[in-house]
Coordinates of C-alpha atoms in Angstrom, one line a residue:
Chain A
X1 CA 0.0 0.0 0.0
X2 CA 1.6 3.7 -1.0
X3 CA 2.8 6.5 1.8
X4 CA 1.8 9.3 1.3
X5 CA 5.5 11.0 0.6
X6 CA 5.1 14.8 2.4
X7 CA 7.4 16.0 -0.6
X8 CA 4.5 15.5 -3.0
X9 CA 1.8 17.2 -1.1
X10 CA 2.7 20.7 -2.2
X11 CA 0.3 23.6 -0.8
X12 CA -1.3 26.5 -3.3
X13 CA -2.1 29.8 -2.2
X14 CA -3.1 32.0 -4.7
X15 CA -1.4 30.0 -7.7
X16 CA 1.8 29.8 -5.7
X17 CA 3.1 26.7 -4.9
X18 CA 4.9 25.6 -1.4
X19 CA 6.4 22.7 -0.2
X20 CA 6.5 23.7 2.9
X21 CA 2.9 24.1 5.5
X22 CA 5.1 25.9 8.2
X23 CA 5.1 29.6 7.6
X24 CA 8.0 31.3 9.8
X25 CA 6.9 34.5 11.6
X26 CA 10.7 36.8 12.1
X27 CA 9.6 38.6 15.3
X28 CA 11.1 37.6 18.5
X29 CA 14.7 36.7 17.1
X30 CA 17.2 38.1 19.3
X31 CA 19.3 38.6 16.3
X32 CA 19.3 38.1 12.5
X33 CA 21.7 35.4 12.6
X34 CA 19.4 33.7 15.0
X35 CA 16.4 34.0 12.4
X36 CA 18.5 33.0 9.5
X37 CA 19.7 29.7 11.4
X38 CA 16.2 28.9 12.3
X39 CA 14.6 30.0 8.9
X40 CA 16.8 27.3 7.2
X41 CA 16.2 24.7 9.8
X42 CA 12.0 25.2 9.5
X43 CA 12.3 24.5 6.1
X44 CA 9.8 27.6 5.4
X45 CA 9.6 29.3 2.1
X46 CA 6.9 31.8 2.9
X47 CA 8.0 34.1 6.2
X48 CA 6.1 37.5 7.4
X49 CA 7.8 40.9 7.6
X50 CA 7.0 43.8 9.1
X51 CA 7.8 47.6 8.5
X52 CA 8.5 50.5 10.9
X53 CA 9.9 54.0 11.2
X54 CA 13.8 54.2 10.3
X55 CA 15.5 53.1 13.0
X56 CA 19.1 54.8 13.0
X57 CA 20.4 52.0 15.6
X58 CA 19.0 49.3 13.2
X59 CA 22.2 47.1 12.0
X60 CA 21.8 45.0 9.1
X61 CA 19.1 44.2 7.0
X62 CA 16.2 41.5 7.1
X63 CA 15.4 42.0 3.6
X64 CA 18.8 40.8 2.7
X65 CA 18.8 37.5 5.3
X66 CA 15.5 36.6 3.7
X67 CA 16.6 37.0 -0.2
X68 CA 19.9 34.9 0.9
X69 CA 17.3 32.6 2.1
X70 CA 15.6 32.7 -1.0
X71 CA 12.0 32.2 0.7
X72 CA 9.5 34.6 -0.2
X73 CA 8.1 37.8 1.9
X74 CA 4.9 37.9 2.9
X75 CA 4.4 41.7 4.4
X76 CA 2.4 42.1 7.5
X77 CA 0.3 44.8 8.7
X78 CA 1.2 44.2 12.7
X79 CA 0.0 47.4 14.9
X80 CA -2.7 48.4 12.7
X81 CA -5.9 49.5 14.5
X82 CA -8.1 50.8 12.0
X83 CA -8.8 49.8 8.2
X84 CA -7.3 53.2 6.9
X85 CA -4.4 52.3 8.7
X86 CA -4.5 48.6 7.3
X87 CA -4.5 49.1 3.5
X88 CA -1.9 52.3 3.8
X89 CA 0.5 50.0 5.7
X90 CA 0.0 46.8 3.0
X91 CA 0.3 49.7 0.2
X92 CA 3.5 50.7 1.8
X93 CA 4.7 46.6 2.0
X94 CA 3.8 46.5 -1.5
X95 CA 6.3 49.4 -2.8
X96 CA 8.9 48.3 0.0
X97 CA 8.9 44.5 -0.7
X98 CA 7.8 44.3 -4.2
X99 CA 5.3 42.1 -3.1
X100 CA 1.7 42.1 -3.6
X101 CA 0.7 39.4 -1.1
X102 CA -0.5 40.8 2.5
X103 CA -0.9 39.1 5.9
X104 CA -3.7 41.6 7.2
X105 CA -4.2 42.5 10.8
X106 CA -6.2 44.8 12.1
X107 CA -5.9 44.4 15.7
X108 CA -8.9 45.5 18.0
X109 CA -7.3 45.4 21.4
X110 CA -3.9 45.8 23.0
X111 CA -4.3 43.6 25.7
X112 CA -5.1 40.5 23.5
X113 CA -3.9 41.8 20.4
X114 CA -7.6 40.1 19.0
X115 CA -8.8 41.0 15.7
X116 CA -11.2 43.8 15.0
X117 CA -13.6 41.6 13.1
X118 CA -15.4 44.7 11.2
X119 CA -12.4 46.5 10.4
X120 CA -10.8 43.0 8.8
X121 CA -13.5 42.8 6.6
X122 CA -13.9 46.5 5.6
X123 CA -9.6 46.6 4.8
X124 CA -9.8 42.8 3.1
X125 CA -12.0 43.7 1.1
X126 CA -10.7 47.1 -0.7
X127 CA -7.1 45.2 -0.3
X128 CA -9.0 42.8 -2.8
X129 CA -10.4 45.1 -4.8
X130 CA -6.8 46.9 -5.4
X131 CA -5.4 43.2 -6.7
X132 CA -3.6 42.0 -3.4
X133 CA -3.3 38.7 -2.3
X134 CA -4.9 38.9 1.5
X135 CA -4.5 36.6 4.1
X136 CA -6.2 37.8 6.5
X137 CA -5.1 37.0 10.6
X138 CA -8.9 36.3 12.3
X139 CA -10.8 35.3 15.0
X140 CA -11.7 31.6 15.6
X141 CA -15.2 32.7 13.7
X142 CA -16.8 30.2 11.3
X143 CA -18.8 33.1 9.4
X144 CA -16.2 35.7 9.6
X145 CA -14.0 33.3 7.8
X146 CA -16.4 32.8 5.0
X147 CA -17.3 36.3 4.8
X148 CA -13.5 37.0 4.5
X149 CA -13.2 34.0 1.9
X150 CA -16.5 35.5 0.0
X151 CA -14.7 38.8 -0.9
X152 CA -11.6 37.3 -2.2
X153 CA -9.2 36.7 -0.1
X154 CA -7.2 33.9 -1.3
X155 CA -6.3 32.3 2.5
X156 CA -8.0 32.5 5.7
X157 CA -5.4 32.8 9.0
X158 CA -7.7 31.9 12.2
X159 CA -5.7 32.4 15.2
X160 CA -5.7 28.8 18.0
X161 CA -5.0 31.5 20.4
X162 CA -3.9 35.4 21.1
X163 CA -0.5 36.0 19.2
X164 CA 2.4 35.2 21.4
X165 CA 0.6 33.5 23.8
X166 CA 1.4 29.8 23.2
X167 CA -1.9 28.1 24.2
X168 CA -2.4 26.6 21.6
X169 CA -5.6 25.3 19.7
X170 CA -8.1 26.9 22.6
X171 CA -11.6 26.3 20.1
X172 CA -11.0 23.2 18.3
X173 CA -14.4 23.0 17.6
X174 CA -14.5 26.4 15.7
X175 CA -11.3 25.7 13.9
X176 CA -12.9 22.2 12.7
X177 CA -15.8 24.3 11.2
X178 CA -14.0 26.7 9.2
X179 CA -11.8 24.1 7.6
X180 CA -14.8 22.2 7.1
X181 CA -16.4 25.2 5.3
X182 CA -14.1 26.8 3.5
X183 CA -12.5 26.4 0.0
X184 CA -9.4 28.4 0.5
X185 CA -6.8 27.3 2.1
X186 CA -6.9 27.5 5.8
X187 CA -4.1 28.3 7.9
X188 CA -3.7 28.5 11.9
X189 CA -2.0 31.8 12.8
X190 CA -1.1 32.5 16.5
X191 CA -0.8 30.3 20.0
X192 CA 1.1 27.4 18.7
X193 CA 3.2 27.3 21.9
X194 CA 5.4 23.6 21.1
X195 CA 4.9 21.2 18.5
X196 CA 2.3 19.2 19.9
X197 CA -0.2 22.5 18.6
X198 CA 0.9 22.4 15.4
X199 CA 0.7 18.4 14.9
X200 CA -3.0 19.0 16.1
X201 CA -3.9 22.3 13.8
X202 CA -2.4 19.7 10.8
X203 CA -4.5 16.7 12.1
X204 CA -7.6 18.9 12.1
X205 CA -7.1 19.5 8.3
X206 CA -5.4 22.9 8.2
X207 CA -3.7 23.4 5.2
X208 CA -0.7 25.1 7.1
X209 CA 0.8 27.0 10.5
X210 CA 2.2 30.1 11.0
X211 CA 4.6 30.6 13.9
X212 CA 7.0 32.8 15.0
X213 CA 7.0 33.4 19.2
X214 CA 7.1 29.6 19.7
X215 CA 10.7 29.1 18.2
X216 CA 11.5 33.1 17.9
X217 CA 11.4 33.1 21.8
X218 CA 12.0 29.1 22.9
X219 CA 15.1 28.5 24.8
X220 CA 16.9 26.9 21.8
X221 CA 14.7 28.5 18.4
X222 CA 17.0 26.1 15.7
X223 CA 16.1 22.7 18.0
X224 CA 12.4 24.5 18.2
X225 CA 12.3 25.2 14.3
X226 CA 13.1 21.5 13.4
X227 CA 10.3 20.1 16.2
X228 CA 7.4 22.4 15.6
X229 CA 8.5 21.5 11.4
X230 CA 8.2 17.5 12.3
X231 CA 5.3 18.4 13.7
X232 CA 3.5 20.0 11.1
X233 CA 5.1 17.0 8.7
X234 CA 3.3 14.8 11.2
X235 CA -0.1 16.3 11.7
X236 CA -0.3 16.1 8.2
X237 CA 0.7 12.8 7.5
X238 CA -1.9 11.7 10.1
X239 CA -4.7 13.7 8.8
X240 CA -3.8 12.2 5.1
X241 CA -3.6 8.1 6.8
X242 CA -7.5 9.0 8.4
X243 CA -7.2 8.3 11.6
X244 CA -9.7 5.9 13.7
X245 CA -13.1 7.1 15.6
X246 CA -12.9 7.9 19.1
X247 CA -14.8 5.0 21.1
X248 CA -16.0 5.4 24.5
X249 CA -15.1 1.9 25.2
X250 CA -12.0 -0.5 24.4
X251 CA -12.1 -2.4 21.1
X252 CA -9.6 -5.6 21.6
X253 CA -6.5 -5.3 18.5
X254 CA -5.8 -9.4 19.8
X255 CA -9.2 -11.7 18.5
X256 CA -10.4 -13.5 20.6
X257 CA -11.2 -16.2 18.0
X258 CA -8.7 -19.4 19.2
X259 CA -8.1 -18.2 22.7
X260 CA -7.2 -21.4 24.7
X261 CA -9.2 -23.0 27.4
X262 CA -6.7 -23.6 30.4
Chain B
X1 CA 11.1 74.2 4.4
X2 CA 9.7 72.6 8.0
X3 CA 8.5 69.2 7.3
X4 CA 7.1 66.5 9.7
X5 CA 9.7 63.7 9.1
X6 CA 8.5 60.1 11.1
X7 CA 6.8 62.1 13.7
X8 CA 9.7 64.7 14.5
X9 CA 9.8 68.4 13.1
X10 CA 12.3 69.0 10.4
X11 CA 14.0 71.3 8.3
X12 CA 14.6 70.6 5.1
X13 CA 16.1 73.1 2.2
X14 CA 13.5 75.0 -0.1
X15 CA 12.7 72.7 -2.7
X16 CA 13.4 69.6 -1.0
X17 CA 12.5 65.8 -2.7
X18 CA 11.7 63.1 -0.8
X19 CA 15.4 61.8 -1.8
X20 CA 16.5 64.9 0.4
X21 CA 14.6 63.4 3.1
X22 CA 16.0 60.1 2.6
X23 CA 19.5 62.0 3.2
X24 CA 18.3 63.4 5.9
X25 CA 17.8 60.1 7.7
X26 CA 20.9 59.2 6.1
X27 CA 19.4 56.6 3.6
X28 CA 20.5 58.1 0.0
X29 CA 19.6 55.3 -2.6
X30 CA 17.5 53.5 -0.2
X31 CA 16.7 49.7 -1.8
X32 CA 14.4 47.4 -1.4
X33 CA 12.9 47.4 2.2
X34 CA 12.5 50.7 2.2
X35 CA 9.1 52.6 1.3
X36 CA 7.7 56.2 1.7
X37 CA 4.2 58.2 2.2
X38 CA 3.8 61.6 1.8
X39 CA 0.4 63.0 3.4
X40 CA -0.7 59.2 3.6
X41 CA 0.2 58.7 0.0
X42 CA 2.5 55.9 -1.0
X43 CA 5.2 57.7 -3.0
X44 CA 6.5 55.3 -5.5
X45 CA 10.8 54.4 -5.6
X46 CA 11.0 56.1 -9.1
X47 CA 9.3 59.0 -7.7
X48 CA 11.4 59.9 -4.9
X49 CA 13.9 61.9 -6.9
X50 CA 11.2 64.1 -8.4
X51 CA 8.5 64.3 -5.9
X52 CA 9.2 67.7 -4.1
X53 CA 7.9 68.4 -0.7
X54 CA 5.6 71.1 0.6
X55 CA 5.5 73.0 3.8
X56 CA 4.1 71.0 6.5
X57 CA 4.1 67.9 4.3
X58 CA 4.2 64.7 7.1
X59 CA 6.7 62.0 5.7
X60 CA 6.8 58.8 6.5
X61 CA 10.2 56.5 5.8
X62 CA 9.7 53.3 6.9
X63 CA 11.9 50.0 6.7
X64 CA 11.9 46.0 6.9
X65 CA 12.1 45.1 10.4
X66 CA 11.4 41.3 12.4
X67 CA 7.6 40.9 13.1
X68 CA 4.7 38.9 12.7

């Protein structure tokens, strides 16, 4: 009987093809060298950047680690509050990066950094409407993901839990339904804490995870990069095999057709 | 010429481009990574050399950092 070989089950955003289903976030790296080691040990080829004032103390660039890389950018719109803000920002990522894809946040709170579900909507949309490709970062919410899917975005990004957190896949449920519903791909975006959260984002169907805090901040990121990686390689190998029903009682794996009389 | 460059009051010479600005923050030639809004306008790379800056104009210069 085949294996399904994870080299062959390429993922398609938007016409683009990846080998890889772990997206790198870059935040959190104490240093570039840092990222770049742990970039190459994730395997990623699609890794999220994000743009600020000029920093005068800034050394070294992160556009030029990530071209060495050769992985692709996808621009983020991190610190956005409002949809104004949103689409100037992802306008701004598209002349700085040459890029015309967009992770889109619009964040509604600073305590838990959740998404402003309105706001997403109003700046995916007109992002859409100016010919980016949007992945939007959203709540856990079956029907915002479907709205978001319905004007065009080419990805949905539900969050397991707030960014940075690491808690993990808090509404299982939820996440089960939108990658039930939708016909983009799905991808879990924020609270993967350790691998075990990506292998179960993966068994649930997800077409991919995006991470950065969980290896950017672990105590060893490279040792973190290659674990969280096996993990999504696993989740998805055991949401490809079909995994059994869970029973409330025991089913015997020895028959007990031949069993001796003593 | 008083401009608002990222946030801080600035004085830039009469006539000034946003490539002056980009000297000003001592990023002449700025590549890739680096992007510009004028009055929340995105201001295009092959623009920078020709777009001249008004009194009071608010100019943003932003650049690739770690995130998401």
């Amino acid at each position: 009987m085949a294996v399904t070989d994870t080299n062959t089950d390429a993922l398609t955003i938007a016409g683009k093809t990846l080998s890889s289903r772990l997206l790198l976030g870059t935040g959190g790296f104490r240093s570039l060298d840092a990222l770049a080691g742990a970039l190459t040990v994730s395997g990623s080829e699609l890794v999220t950047v994000a743009l600020r004032r000029i920093d005068p103390g800034q050394h070294g660039s992160i556009v030029d680690v990530l071209d060495t890389a050769g992985v692709q950018l996808l621009p983020n719109t991190a610190g956005c509050f409002t949809a104004r803000d949103a689409v100037l920002t992802a306008k701004m990522a598209r002349e700085a990066f040459e890029t015309n894809w967009v992770k889109l946040e619009v964040i509604g709170d600073e305590r838990t950094l959740l998404p402003d579900a309105v706001a997403l909507l109003e700046a995916a949309e007109e992002l859409v409407d100016d010919g980016f490709i949007v992945l939007p970062y959203t709540n856990d919410d079956p029907i915002l993901a479907r709205r978001l899917e319905d004007v065009g975005c080419a990805a949905v990004m539900p969050l397991g839990s707030p960014i940075g957190s690491g808690m993990g896949l808090l509404n299982t449920y939820n996440l089960r339904l939108i990658r039930e519903r939708a016909g983009v791909p799905v991808i879990l975006d924020a609270g993967v804490g350790t691998a075990s959260d990506a292998a179960l984002a993966m068994e649930l169907g997800f077409d991919a995870v995006l991470c950065a805090t969980a290896v950017s901040r672990a105590e060893e990121p490279e040792t973190m990069a290659r674990a969280i990686r096996l993990g999504v390689e696993a989740g998805r190998l055991a949401y490809r095999a079909g995994r059994i029903p869970r029973r409330l009682y025991a089913q015997a794996s020895t028959p007990e057709e031949g069993f001796p009389e003593y | 010429m008083n401009v608002v460059l990222n946030g801080e009051p600035t004085t830039l010479a009469d006539g000034a481009t946003v490539e002056s600005a980009l000297v000003a923050l001592d990023l002449p030639g700025a590549g890739r990574g680096v992007a510009v809004a004028v009055d929340a306008e995105v201001v295009p790379r092959g623009q920078w050399a020709k777009t001249e800056l008004h009194e009071g104009a608010r100019v943003e210069i932003l650049r690739a950092i770690q995130g998401g």
